[in-house]
GROMACS .gro file of C-alpha atoms in nm:
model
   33
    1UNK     CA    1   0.923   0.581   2.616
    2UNK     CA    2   0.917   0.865   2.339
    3UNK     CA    3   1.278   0.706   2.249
    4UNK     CA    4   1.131   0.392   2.178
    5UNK     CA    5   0.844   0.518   1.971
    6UNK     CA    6   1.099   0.748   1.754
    7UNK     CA    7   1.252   0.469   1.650
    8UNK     CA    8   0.998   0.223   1.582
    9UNK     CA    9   0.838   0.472   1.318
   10UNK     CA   10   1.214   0.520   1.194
   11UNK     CA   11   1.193   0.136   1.144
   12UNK     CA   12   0.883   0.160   0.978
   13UNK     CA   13   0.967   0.401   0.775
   14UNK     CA   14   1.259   0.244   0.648
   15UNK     CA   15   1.035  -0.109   0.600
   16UNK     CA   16   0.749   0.125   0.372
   17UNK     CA   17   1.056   0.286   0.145
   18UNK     CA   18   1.254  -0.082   0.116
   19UNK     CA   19   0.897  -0.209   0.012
   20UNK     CA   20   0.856   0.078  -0.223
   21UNK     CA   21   1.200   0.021  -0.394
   22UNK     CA   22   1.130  -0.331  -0.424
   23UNK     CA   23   0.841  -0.241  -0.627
   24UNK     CA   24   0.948  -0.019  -0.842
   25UNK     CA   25   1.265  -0.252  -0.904
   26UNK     CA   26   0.988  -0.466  -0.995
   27UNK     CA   27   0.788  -0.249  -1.205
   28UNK     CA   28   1.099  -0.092  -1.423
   29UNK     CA   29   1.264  -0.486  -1.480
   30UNK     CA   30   0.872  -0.540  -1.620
   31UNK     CA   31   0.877  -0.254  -1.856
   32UNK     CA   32   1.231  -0.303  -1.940
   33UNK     CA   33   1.115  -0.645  -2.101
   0.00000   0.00000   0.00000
């Protein structure tokens, strides 16, 4: 059961940073402009 856990917050993890990217792509295209 600890397996399953480890790798669920792995997941989640990686979901928060993609987010994270996404906003900064965001935020830089915005200030490029």
């Amino acid at each position: 059961m600890k397996k399953v856990a480890k790798l669920l917050e792995a997941l989640f993890t990686l979901h928060q940073m993609d987010r994270d990217y996404e906003m900064y792509r965001a935020n830089s295209l915005q200030s490029v402009r």
